[in-house]
XYZ file of N, CA, C and O in Angstrom:
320
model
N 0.851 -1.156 0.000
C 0.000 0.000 0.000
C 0.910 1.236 0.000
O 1.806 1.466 0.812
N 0.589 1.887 -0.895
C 1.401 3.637 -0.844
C 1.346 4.482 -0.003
O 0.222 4.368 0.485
N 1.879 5.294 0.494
C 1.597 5.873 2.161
C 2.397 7.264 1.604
O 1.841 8.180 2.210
N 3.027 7.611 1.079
C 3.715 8.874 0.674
C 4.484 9.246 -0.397
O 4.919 8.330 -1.095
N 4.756 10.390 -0.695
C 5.052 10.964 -1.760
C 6.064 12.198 -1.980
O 6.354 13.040 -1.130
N 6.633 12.108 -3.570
C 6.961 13.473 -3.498
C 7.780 13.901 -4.353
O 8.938 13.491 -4.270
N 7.462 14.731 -5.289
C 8.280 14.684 -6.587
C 8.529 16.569 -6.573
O 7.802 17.551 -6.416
N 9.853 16.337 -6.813
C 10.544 17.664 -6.734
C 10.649 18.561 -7.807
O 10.979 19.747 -7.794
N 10.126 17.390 -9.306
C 10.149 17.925 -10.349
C 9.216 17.170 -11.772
O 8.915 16.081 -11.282
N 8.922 17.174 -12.494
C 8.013 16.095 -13.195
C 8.712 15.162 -13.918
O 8.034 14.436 -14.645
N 10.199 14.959 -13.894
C 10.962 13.654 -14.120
C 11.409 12.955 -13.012
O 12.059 11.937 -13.251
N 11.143 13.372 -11.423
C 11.824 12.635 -10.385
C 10.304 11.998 -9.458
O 9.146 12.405 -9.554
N 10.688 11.223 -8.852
C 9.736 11.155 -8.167
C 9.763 9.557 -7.164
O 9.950 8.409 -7.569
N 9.492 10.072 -5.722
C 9.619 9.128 -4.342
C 8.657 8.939 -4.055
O 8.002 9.922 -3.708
N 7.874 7.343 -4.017
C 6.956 6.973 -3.006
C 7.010 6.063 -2.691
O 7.165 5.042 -3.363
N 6.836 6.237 -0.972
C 6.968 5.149 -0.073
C 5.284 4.208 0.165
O 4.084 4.474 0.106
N 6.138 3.059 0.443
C 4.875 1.652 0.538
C 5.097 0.920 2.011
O 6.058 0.820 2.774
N 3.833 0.498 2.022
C 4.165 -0.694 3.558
C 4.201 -1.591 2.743
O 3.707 -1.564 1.616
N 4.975 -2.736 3.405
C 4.797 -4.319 2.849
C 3.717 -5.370 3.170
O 3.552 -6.457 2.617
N 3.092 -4.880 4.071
C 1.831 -5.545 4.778
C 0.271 -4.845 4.603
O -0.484 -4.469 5.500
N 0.141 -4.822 3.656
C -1.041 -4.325 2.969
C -2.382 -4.759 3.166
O -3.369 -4.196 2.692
N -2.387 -5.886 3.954
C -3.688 -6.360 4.607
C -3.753 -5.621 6.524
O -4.619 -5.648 7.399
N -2.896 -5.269 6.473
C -2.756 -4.422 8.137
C -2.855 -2.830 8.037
O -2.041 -2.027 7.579
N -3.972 -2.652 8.549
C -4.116 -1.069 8.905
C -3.358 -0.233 10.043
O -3.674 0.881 10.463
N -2.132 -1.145 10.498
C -1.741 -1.017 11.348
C -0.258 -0.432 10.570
O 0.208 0.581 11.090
N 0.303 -0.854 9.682
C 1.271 -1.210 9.165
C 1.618 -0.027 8.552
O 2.430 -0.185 7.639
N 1.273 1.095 8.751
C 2.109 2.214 8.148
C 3.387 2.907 9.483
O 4.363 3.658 9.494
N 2.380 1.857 10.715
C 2.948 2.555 12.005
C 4.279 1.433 12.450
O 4.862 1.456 13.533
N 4.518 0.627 11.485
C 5.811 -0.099 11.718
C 6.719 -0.011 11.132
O 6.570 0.350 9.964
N 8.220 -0.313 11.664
C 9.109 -0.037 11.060
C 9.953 -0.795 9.775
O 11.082 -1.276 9.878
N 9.259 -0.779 8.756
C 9.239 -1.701 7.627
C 8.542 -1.088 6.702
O 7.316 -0.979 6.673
N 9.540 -0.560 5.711
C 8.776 0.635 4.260
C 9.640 0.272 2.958
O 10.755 -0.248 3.008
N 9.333 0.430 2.431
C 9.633 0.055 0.256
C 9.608 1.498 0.001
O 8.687 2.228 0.370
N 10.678 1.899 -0.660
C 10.742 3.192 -1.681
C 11.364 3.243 -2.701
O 12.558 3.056 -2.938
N 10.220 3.600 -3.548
C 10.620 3.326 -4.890
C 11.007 5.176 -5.372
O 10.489 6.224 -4.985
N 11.897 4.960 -6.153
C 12.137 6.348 -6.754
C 12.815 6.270 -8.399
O 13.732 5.555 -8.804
N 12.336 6.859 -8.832
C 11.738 6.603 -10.245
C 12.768 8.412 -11.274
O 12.462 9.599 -11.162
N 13.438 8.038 -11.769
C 14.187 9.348 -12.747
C 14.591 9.303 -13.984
O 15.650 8.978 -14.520
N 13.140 9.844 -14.518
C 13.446 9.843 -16.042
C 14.384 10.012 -16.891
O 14.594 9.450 -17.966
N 14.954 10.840 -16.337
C 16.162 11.268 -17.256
C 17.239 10.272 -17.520
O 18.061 10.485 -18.412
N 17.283 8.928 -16.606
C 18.222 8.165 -16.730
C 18.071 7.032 -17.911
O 16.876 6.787 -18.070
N 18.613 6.538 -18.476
C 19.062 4.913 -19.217
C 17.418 3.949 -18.540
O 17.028 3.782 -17.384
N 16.840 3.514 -19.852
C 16.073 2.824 -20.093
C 16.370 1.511 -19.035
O 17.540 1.133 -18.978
N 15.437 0.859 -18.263
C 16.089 -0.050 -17.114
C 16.960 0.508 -16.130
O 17.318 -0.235 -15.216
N 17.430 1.885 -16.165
C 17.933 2.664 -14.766
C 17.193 3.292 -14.112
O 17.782 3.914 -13.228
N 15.643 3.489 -14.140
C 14.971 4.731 -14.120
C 14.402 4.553 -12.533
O 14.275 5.473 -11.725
N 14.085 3.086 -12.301
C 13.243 2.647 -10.825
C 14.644 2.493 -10.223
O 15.630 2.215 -10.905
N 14.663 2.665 -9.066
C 14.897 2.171 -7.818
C 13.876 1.538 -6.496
O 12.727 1.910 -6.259
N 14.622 0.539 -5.777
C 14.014 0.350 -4.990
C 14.832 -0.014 -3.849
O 15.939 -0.521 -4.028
N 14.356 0.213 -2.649
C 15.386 0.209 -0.873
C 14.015 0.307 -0.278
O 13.047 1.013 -0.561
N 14.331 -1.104 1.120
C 13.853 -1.103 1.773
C 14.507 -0.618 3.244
O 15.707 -0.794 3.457
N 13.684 -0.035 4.178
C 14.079 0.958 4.981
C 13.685 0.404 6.256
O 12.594 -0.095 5.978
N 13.965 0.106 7.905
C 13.615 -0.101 8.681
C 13.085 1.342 9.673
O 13.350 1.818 10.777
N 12.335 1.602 8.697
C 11.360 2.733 9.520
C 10.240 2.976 9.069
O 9.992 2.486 7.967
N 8.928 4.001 9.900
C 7.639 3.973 9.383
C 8.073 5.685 8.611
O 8.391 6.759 9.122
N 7.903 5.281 7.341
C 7.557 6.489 6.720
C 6.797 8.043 6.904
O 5.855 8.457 6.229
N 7.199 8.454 7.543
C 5.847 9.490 7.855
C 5.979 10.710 7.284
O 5.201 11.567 7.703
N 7.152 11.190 6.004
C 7.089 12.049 5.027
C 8.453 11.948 4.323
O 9.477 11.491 4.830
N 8.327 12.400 3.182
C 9.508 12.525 2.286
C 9.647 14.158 1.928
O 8.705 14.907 2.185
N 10.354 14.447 1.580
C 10.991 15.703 1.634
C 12.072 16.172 0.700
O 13.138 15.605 0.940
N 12.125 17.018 -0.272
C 13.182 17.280 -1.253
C 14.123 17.796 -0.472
O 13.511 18.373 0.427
N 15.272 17.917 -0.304
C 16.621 19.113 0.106
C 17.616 19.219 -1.018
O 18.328 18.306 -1.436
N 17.553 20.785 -1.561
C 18.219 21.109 -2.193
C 19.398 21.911 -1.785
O 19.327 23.130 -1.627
N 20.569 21.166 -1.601
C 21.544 22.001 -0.966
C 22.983 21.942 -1.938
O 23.761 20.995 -1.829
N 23.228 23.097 -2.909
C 24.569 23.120 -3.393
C 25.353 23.135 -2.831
O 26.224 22.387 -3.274
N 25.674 23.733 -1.780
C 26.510 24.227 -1.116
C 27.101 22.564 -0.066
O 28.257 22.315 0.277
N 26.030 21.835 0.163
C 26.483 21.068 1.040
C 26.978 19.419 -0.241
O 27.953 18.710 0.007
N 26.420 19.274 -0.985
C 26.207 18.402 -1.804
C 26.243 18.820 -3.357
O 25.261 18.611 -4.070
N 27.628 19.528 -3.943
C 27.362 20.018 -5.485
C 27.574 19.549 -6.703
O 27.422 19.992 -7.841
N 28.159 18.040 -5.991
C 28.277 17.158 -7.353
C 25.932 16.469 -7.395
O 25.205 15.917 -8.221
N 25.831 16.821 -6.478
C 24.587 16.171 -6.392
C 23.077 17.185 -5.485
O 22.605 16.818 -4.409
N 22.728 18.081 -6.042
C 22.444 19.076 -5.314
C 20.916 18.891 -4.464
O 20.577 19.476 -3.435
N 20.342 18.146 -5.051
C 18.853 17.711 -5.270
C 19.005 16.085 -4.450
O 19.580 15.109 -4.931
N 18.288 16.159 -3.057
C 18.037 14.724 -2.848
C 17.150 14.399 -1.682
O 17.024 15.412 -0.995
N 16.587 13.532 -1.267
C 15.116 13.213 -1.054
C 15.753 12.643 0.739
O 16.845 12.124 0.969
N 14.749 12.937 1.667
C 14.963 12.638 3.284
C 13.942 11.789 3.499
O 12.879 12.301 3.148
N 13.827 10.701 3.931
C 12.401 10.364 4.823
C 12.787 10.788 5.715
O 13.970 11.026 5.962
N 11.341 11.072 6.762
C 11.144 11.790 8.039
C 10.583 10.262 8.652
O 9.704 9.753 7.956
N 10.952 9.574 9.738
C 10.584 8.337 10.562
C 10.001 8.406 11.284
O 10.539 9.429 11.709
N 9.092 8.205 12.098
C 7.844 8.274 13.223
C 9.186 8.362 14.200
O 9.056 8.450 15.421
């Protein structure tokens, strides 16, 4: 089940999943799928996927040149 989101631009884009999709409980455990998806890359490079031992409870762009300028643009989950 999809639980969050968040696209920084209309070729990038993060959303997080529970793996237990029959539990309404299961967004509140620490066990999440994120897929992140960038067009701009090589045909078969475009998905990613990492699983995370935390409950998702937002994603977040940070754009920081200054800290990161080979890579300026990149995505945080926020964890319960």
């Amino acid at each position: 089940m999809f639980t969050r989101a968040a696209a920084p631009s209309a070729d990038t884009l993060m959303v997080s999943a529970v793996l237990d999709e029959d539990n309404d409980e299961a967004i509140y455990q620490p066990a999440a799928r994120v897929f992140q998806y960038e067009h701009g890359n090589q045909p078969g490079e475009q998905w990613f996927v990492s699983d995370f031992e935390l409950s998702v409870q937002d994603i977040t762009v940070i754009e920081e040149v200054d800290i990161s300028p080979d890579r300026p643009r990149f995505f945080a989950l926020l964890g319960a």
